PDB file with one MODEL, atoms N, CA, C and O in Angstrom:
MODEL        1
ATOM      1  N   MET A   1     -28.478  52.429 -20.179  1.00  0.00           N
ATOM      2  CA  MET A   1     -28.103  53.768 -19.767  1.00  0.00           C
ATOM      3  C   MET A   1     -27.985  53.863 -18.249  1.00  0.00           C
ATOM      4  O   MET A   1     -27.037  54.465 -17.744  1.00  0.00           O
ATOM      5  N   PHE A   2     -28.926  53.281 -17.514  1.00  0.00           N
ATOM      6  CA  PHE A   2     -28.883  53.249 -16.057  1.00  0.00           C
ATOM      7  C   PHE A   2     -29.034  51.798 -15.617  1.00  0.00           C
ATOM      8  O   PHE A   2     -30.127  51.398 -15.216  1.00  0.00           O
ATOM      9  N   PRO A   3     -27.964  50.993 -15.681  1.00  0.00           N
ATOM     10  CA  PRO A   3     -28.072  49.562 -15.358  1.00  0.00           C
ATOM     11  C   PRO A   3     -28.626  49.327 -13.959  1.00  0.00           C
ATOM     12  O   PRO A   3     -28.182  49.951 -12.996  1.00  0.00           O
ATOM     13  N   GLY A   4     -29.596  48.427 -13.851  1.00  0.00           N
ATOM     14  CA  GLY A   4     -30.158  48.069 -12.558  1.00  0.00           C
ATOM     15  C   GLY A   4     -31.094  49.094 -11.961  1.00  0.00           C
ATOM     16  O   GLY A   4     -31.451  48.988 -10.788  1.00  0.00           O
ATOM     17  N   LYS A   5     -31.504  50.089 -12.741  1.00  0.00           N
ATOM     18  CA  LYS A   5     -32.365  51.140 -12.213  1.00  0.00           C
ATOM     19  C   LYS A   5     -33.680  51.174 -12.992  1.00  0.00           C
ATOM     20  O   LYS A   5     -33.718  50.856 -14.181  1.00  0.00           O
ATOM     21  N   ALA A   6     -34.752  51.564 -12.307  1.00  0.00           N
ATOM     22  CA  ALA A   6     -36.033  51.774 -12.976  1.00  0.00           C
ATOM     23  C   ALA A   6     -35.962  53.109 -13.709  1.00  0.00           C
ATOM     24  O   ALA A   6     -35.616  54.128 -13.111  1.00  0.00           O
ATOM     25  N   VAL A   7     -36.287  53.108 -14.995  1.00  0.00           N
ATOM     26  CA  VAL A   7     -36.147  54.322 -15.806  1.00  0.00           C
ATOM     27  C   VAL A   7     -37.440  54.592 -16.569  1.00  0.00           C
ATOM     28  O   VAL A   7     -38.028  53.679 -17.149  1.00  0.00           O
ATOM     29  N   PHE A   8     -37.875  55.838 -16.565  1.00  0.00           N
ATOM     30  CA  PHE A   8     -39.021  56.281 -17.350  1.00  0.00           C
ATOM     31  C   PHE A   8     -38.574  57.504 -18.134  1.00  0.00           C
ATOM     32  O   PHE A   8     -38.123  58.487 -17.547  1.00  0.00           O
ATOM     33  N   THR A   9     -38.696  57.452 -19.455  1.00  0.00           N
ATOM     34  CA  THR A   9     -38.230  58.553 -20.288  1.00  0.00           C
ATOM     35  C   THR A   9     -39.324  58.992 -21.252  1.00  0.00           C
ATOM     36  O   THR A   9     -39.999  58.159 -21.858  1.00  0.00           O
ATOM     37  N   VAL A  10     -39.494  60.289 -21.391  1.00  0.00           N
ATOM     38  CA  VAL A  10     -40.326  60.865 -22.438  1.00  0.00           C
ATOM     39  C   VAL A  10     -39.399  61.706 -23.301  1.00  0.00           C
ATOM     40  O   VAL A  10     -38.740  62.615 -22.797  1.00  0.00           O
ATOM     41  N   ASP A  11     -39.341  61.414 -24.596  1.00  0.00           N
ATOM     42  CA  ASP A  11     -38.408  62.097 -25.493  1.00  0.00           C
ATOM     43  C   ASP A  11     -39.178  63.032 -26.420  1.00  0.00           C
ATOM     44  O   ASP A  11     -39.879  62.581 -27.326  1.00  0.00           O
ATOM     45  N   TYR A  12     -39.046  64.330 -26.189  1.00  0.00           N
ATOM     46  CA  TYR A  12     -39.752  65.315 -26.988  1.00  0.00           C
ATOM     47  C   TYR A  12     -39.065  65.593 -28.318  1.00  0.00           C
ATOM     48  O   TYR A  12     -39.536  66.429 -29.090  1.00  0.00           O
ATOM     49  N   ARG A  13     -37.947  64.900 -28.604  1.00  0.00           N
ATOM     50  CA  ARG A  13     -37.289  65.052 -29.897  1.00  0.00           C
ATOM     51  C   ARG A  13     -37.995  64.255 -30.982  1.00  0.00           C
ATOM     52  O   ARG A  13     -37.693  64.428 -32.163  1.00  0.00           O
ATOM     53  N   ASP A  14     -38.922  63.392 -30.612  1.00  0.00           N
ATOM     54  CA  ASP A  14     -39.686  62.605 -31.577  1.00  0.00           C
ATOM     55  C   ASP A  14     -40.425  63.559 -32.513  1.00  0.00           C
ATOM     56  O   ASP A  14     -41.136  64.446 -32.041  1.00  0.00           O
ATOM     57  N   PRO A  15     -40.273  63.398 -33.833  1.00  0.00           N
ATOM     58  CA  PRO A  15     -40.927  64.313 -34.773  1.00  0.00           C
ATOM     59  C   PRO A  15     -42.444  64.389 -34.598  1.00  0.00           C
ATOM     60  O   PRO A  15     -43.049  65.405 -34.941  1.00  0.00           O
ATOM     61  N   ALA A  16     -43.056  63.352 -34.081  1.00  0.00           N
ATOM     62  CA  ALA A  16     -44.498  63.383 -33.857  1.00  0.00           C
ATOM     63  C   ALA A  16     -44.861  64.285 -32.682  1.00  0.00           C
ATOM     64  O   ALA A  16     -46.020  64.667 -32.525  1.00  0.00           O
ATOM     65  N   THR A  17     -43.868  64.625 -31.854  1.00  0.00           N
ATOM     66  CA  THR A  17     -44.121  65.411 -30.657  1.00  0.00           C
ATOM     67  C   THR A  17     -43.688  66.862 -30.806  1.00  0.00           C
ATOM     68  O   THR A  17     -44.414  67.770 -30.400  1.00  0.00           O
ATOM     69  N   THR A  18     -42.519  67.086 -31.381  1.00  0.00           N
ATOM     70  CA  THR A  18     -41.983  68.441 -31.469  1.00  0.00           C
ATOM     71  C   THR A  18     -40.908  68.504 -32.546  1.00  0.00           C
ATOM     72  O   THR A  18     -40.511  67.473 -33.090  1.00  0.00           O
ATOM     73  N   LEU A  19     -40.442  69.693 -32.850  1.00  0.00           N
ATOM     74  CA  LEU A  19     -39.323  69.852 -33.775  1.00  0.00           C
ATOM     75  C   LEU A  19     -38.014  69.524 -33.075  1.00  0.00           C
ATOM     76  O   LEU A  19     -37.868  69.754 -31.875  1.00  0.00           O
ATOM     77  N   VAL A  20     -37.072  68.991 -33.820  1.00  0.00           N
ATOM     78  CA  VAL A  20     -35.760  68.674 -33.259  1.00  0.00           C
ATOM     79  C   VAL A  20     -34.964  69.967 -33.091  1.00  0.00           C
ATOM     80  O   VAL A  20     -34.880  70.772 -34.018  1.00  0.00           O
ATOM     81  N   MET A  21     -34.382  70.166 -31.910  1.00  0.00           N
ATOM     82  CA  MET A  21     -33.554  71.337 -31.664  1.00  0.00           C
ATOM     83  C   MET A  21     -32.095  70.997 -31.952  1.00  0.00           C
ATOM     84  O   MET A  21     -31.714  69.827 -31.924  1.00  0.00           O
ATOM     85  N   ARG A  22     -31.287  71.997 -32.225  1.00  0.00           N
ATOM     86  CA  ARG A  22     -29.894  71.762 -32.580  1.00  0.00           C
ATOM     87  C   ARG A  22     -28.998  71.537 -31.367  1.00  0.00           C
ATOM     88  O   ARG A  22     -28.031  70.780 -31.454  1.00  0.00           O
ATOM     89  N   THR A  23     -29.293  72.168 -30.254  1.00  0.00           N
ATOM     90  CA  THR A  23     -28.438  72.088 -29.079  1.00  0.00           C
ATOM     91  C   THR A  23     -29.265  71.724 -27.863  1.00  0.00           C
ATOM     92  O   THR A  23     -30.381  72.215 -27.689  1.00  0.00           O
ATOM     93  N   ALA A  24     -28.715  70.863 -27.023  1.00  0.00           N
ATOM     94  CA  ALA A  24     -29.413  70.507 -25.787  1.00  0.00           C
ATOM     95  C   ALA A  24     -28.454  70.599 -24.616  1.00  0.00           C
ATOM     96  O   ALA A  24     -27.263  70.318 -24.750  1.00  0.00           O
ATOM     97  N   VAL A  25     -28.980  70.994 -23.475  1.00  0.00           N
ATOM     98  CA  VAL A  25     -28.222  71.051 -22.232  1.00  0.00           C
ATOM     99  C   VAL A  25     -28.843  70.035 -21.286  1.00  0.00           C
ATOM    100  O   VAL A  25     -30.051  70.061 -21.052  1.00  0.00           O
ATOM    101  N   ASP A  26     -28.017  69.132 -20.735  1.00  0.00           N
ATOM    102  CA  ASP A  26     -28.508  68.144 -19.782  1.00  0.00           C
ATOM    103  C   ASP A  26     -28.366  68.692 -18.369  1.00  0.00           C
ATOM    104  O   ASP A  26     -27.308  69.202 -18.000  1.00  0.00           O
ATOM    105  N   GLU A  27     -29.424  68.587 -17.586  1.00  0.00           N
ATOM    106  CA  GLU A  27     -29.382  68.979 -16.183  1.00  0.00           C
ATOM    107  C   GLU A  27     -29.967  67.849 -15.362  1.00  0.00           C
ATOM    108  O   GLU A  27     -31.035  67.330 -15.688  1.00  0.00           O
ATOM    109  N   ALA A  28     -29.276  67.461 -14.296  1.00  0.00           N
ATOM    110  CA  ALA A  28     -29.762  66.400 -13.413  1.00  0.00           C
ATOM    111  C   ALA A  28     -29.999  66.985 -12.025  1.00  0.00           C
ATOM    112  O   ALA A  28     -29.174  67.740 -11.510  1.00  0.00           O
ATOM    113  N   VAL A  29     -31.129  66.631 -11.427  1.00  0.00           N
ATOM    114  CA  VAL A  29     -31.508  67.141 -10.113  1.00  0.00           C
ATOM    115  C   VAL A  29     -31.957  65.972  -9.255  1.00  0.00           C
ATOM    116  O   VAL A  29     -32.755  65.145  -9.695  1.00  0.00           O
ATOM    117  N   GLN A  30     -31.443  65.901  -8.019  1.00  0.00           N
ATOM    118  CA  GLN A  30     -31.919  64.882  -7.080  1.00  0.00           C
ATOM    119  C   GLN A  30     -33.180  65.433  -6.430  1.00  0.00           C
ATOM    120  O   GLN A  30     -33.133  66.452  -5.740  1.00  0.00           O
ATOM    121  N   ILE A  31     -34.329  64.748  -6.652  1.00  0.00           N
ATOM    122  CA  ILE A  31     -35.592  65.265  -6.128  1.00  0.00           C
ATOM    123  C   ILE A  31     -36.008  64.594  -4.830  1.00  0.00           C
ATOM    124  O   ILE A  31     -36.896  65.094  -4.139  1.00  0.00           O
ATOM    125  N   SER A  32     -35.393  63.486  -4.488  1.00  0.00           N
ATOM    126  CA  SER A  32     -35.544  62.835  -3.186  1.00  0.00           C
ATOM    127  C   SER A  32     -34.428  61.807  -3.092  1.00  0.00           C
ATOM    128  O   SER A  32     -33.767  61.542  -4.096  1.00  0.00           O
ATOM    129  N   PRO A  33     -34.190  61.214  -1.917  1.00  0.00           N
ATOM    130  CA  PRO A  33     -33.118  60.222  -1.828  1.00  0.00           C
ATOM    131  C   PRO A  33     -33.335  59.116  -2.856  1.00  0.00           C
ATOM    132  O   PRO A  33     -34.414  58.524  -2.893  1.00  0.00           O
ATOM    133  N   ASN A  34     -32.361  58.830  -3.672  1.00  0.00           N
ATOM    134  CA  ASN A  34     -32.387  57.771  -4.690  1.00  0.00           C
ATOM    135  C   ASN A  34     -33.245  58.080  -5.913  1.00  0.00           C
ATOM    136  O   ASN A  34     -33.403  57.204  -6.763  1.00  0.00           O
ATOM    137  N   VAL A  35     -33.808  59.282  -6.044  1.00  0.00           N
ATOM    138  CA  VAL A  35     -34.618  59.630  -7.217  1.00  0.00           C
ATOM    139  C   VAL A  35     -34.013  60.865  -7.886  1.00  0.00           C
ATOM    140  O   VAL A  35     -33.790  61.889  -7.240  1.00  0.00           O
ATOM    141  N   TYR A  36     -33.751  60.749  -9.193  1.00  0.00           N
ATOM    142  CA  TYR A  36     -33.129  61.832  -9.948  1.00  0.00           C
ATOM    143  C   TYR A  36     -33.984  62.196 -11.153  1.00  0.00           C
ATOM    144  O   TYR A  36     -34.564  61.321 -11.797  1.00  0.00           O
ATOM    145  N   LEU A  37     -34.062  63.478 -11.455  1.00  0.00           N
ATOM    146  CA  LEU A  37     -34.738  63.974 -12.642  1.00  0.00           C
ATOM    147  C   LEU A  37     -33.675  64.571 -13.555  1.00  0.00           C
ATOM    148  O   LEU A  37     -32.945  65.478 -13.155  1.00  0.00           O
ATOM    149  N   CYS A  38     -33.587  64.060 -14.783  1.00  0.00           N
ATOM    150  CA  CYS A  38     -32.648  64.584 -15.771  1.00  0.00           C
ATOM    151  C   CYS A  38     -33.456  65.277 -16.862  1.00  0.00           C
ATOM    152  O   CYS A  38     -34.425  64.718 -17.376  1.00  0.00           O
ATOM    153  N   LEU A  39     -33.059  66.482 -17.208  1.00  0.00           N
ATOM    154  CA  LEU A  39     -33.771  67.268 -18.208  1.00  0.00           C
ATOM    155  C   LEU A  39     -32.880  67.523 -19.412  1.00  0.00           C
ATOM    156  O   LEU A  39     -31.690  67.802 -19.264  1.00  0.00           O
ATOM    157  N   GLY A  40     -33.451  67.429 -20.593  1.00  0.00           N
ATOM    158  CA  GLY A  40     -32.785  67.864 -21.815  1.00  0.00           C
ATOM    159  C   GLY A  40     -33.452  69.152 -22.254  1.00  0.00           C
ATOM    160  O   GLY A  40     -34.627  69.154 -22.620  1.00  0.00           O
ATOM    161  N   LEU A  41     -32.713  70.242 -22.221  1.00  0.00           N
ATOM    162  CA  LEU A  41     -33.285  71.552 -22.534  1.00  0.00           C
ATOM    163  C   LEU A  41     -32.678  72.090 -23.822  1.00  0.00           C
ATOM    164  O   LEU A  41     -31.460  72.057 -23.997  1.00  0.00           O
ATOM    165  N   ALA A  42     -33.517  72.581 -24.717  1.00  0.00           N
ATOM    166  CA  ALA A  42     -33.027  73.227 -25.927  1.00  0.00           C
ATOM    167  C   ALA A  42     -32.378  74.547 -25.536  1.00  0.00           C
ATOM    168  O   ALA A  42     -32.919  75.301 -24.728  1.00  0.00           O
ATOM    169  N   ASP A  43     -31.229  74.814 -26.110  1.00  0.00           N
ATOM    170  CA  ASP A  43     -30.464  76.004 -25.772  1.00  0.00           C
ATOM    171  C   ASP A  43     -30.312  76.867 -27.023  1.00  0.00           C
ATOM    172  O   ASP A  43     -29.758  76.418 -28.027  1.00  0.00           O
ATOM    173  N   VAL A  44     -30.799  78.094 -26.965  1.00  0.00           N
ATOM    174  CA  VAL A  44     -30.633  79.035 -28.056  1.00  0.00           C
ATOM    175  C   VAL A  44     -29.964  80.277 -27.493  1.00  0.00           C
ATOM    176  O   VAL A  44     -30.545  80.996 -26.681  1.00  0.00           O
ATOM    177  N   ARG A  45     -28.738  80.519 -27.932  1.00  0.00           N
ATOM    178  CA  ARG A  45     -27.956  81.674 -27.473  1.00  0.00           C
ATOM    179  C   ARG A  45     -27.867  81.745 -25.954  1.00  0.00           C
ATOM    180  O   ARG A  45     -28.024  82.817 -25.370  1.00  0.00           O
ATOM    181  N   GLY A  46     -27.612  80.591 -25.307  1.00  0.00           N
ATOM    182  CA  GLY A  46     -27.427  80.559 -23.865  1.00  0.00           C
ATOM    183  C   GLY A  46     -28.702  80.613 -23.053  1.00  0.00           C
ATOM    184  O   GLY A  46     -28.651  80.808 -21.839  1.00  0.00           O
ATOM    185  N   ARG A  47     -29.851  80.444 -23.699  1.00  0.00           N
ATOM    186  CA  ARG A  47     -31.132  80.524 -23.004  1.00  0.00           C
ATOM    187  C   ARG A  47     -31.918  79.245 -23.270  1.00  0.00           C
ATOM    188  O   ARG A  47     -32.117  78.871 -24.426  1.00  0.00           O
ATOM    189  N   ALA A  48     -32.368  78.569 -22.211  1.00  0.00           N
ATOM    190  CA  ALA A  48     -33.178  77.359 -22.363  1.00  0.00           C
ATOM    191  C   ALA A  48     -34.554  77.766 -22.876  1.00  0.00           C
ATOM    192  O   ALA A  48     -35.239  78.577 -22.252  1.00  0.00           O
ATOM    193  N   VAL A  49     -34.957  77.205 -24.010  1.00  0.00           N
ATOM    194  CA  VAL A  49     -36.211  77.637 -24.622  1.00  0.00           C
ATOM    195  C   VAL A  49     -37.256  76.536 -24.750  1.00  0.00           C
ATOM    196  O   VAL A  49     -38.429  76.833 -24.977  1.00  0.00           O
ATOM    197  N   LYS A  50     -36.858  75.260 -24.610  1.00  0.00           N
ATOM    198  CA  LYS A  50     -37.826  74.194 -24.799  1.00  0.00           C
ATOM    199  C   LYS A  50     -37.348  72.926 -24.118  1.00  0.00           C
ATOM    200  O   LYS A  50     -36.158  72.611 -24.135  1.00  0.00           O
ATOM    201  N   LEU A  51     -38.283  72.200 -23.518  1.00  0.00           N
ATOM    202  CA  LEU A  51     -37.978  70.897 -22.930  1.00  0.00           C
ATOM    203  C   LEU A  51     -37.945  69.862 -24.043  1.00  0.00           C
ATOM    204  O   LEU A  51     -38.921  69.708 -24.776  1.00  0.00           O
ATOM    205  N   LEU A  52     -36.815  69.143 -24.176  1.00  0.00           N
ATOM    206  CA  LEU A  52     -36.684  68.118 -25.204  1.00  0.00           C
ATOM    207  C   LEU A  52     -37.015  66.736 -24.669  1.00  0.00           C
ATOM    208  O   LEU A  52     -37.677  65.952 -25.349  1.00  0.00           O
ATOM    209  N   TRP A  53     -36.565  66.431 -23.466  1.00  0.00           N
ATOM    210  CA  TRP A  53     -36.867  65.135 -22.871  1.00  0.00           C
ATOM    211  C   TRP A  53     -36.686  65.225 -21.371  1.00  0.00           C
ATOM    212  O   TRP A  53     -36.037  66.142 -20.867  1.00  0.00           O
ATOM    213  N   PHE A  54     -37.264  64.266 -20.655  1.00  0.00           N
ATOM    214  CA  PHE A  54     -36.955  64.137 -19.237  1.00  0.00           C
ATOM    215  C   PHE A  54     -36.878  62.668 -18.896  1.00  0.00           C
ATOM    216  O   PHE A  54     -37.529  61.834 -19.525  1.00  0.00           O
ATOM    217  N   THR A  55     -36.076  62.359 -17.893  1.00  0.00           N
ATOM    218  CA  THR A  55     -35.886  60.985 -17.438  1.00  0.00           C
ATOM    219  C   THR A  55     -35.942  60.969 -15.919  1.00  0.00           C
ATOM    220  O   THR A  55     -35.257  61.754 -15.262  1.00  0.00           O
ATOM    221  N   LEU A  56     -36.747  60.089 -15.363  1.00  0.00           N
ATOM    222  CA  LEU A  56     -36.769  59.850 -13.921  1.00  0.00           C
ATOM    223  C   LEU A  56     -36.048  58.540 -13.654  1.00  0.00           C
ATOM    224  O   LEU A  56     -36.344  57.531 -14.293  1.00  0.00           O
ATOM    225  N   THR A  57     -35.106  58.542 -12.717  1.00  0.00           N
ATOM    226  CA  THR A  57     -34.410  57.309 -12.348  1.00  0.00           C
ATOM    227  C   THR A  57     -34.545  57.087 -10.853  1.00  0.00           C
ATOM    228  O   THR A  57     -34.557  58.034 -10.067  1.00  0.00           O
ATOM    229  N   ARG A  58     -34.645  55.841 -10.482  1.00  0.00           N
ATOM    230  CA  ARG A  58     -34.749  55.474  -9.068  1.00  0.00           C
ATOM    231  C   ARG A  58     -33.829  54.294  -8.814  1.00  0.00           C
ATOM    232  O   ARG A  58     -33.833  53.317  -9.562  1.00  0.00           O
ATOM    233  N   SER A  59     -33.038  54.393  -7.749  1.00  0.00           N
ATOM    234  CA  SER A  59     -32.132  53.283  -7.432  1.00  0.00           C
ATOM    235  C   SER A  59     -32.730  52.397  -6.361  1.00  0.00           C
ATOM    236  O   SER A  59     -32.113  51.410  -5.962  1.00  0.00           O
TER     237      SER A  59
ENDMDL
END
């Protein structure tokens, strides 16, 4: 997914962790030079209601 990059992912879609949501919105934010936070947010009627996963990447 991110070739050559250090990646740490926690996936809240795992049934042992939470219920699976039908819709997700991906948002990526640069939190410092070369470090990005990507969020998977459950979307219900245009409103983010639950964190599904997050990924930290560093180049």
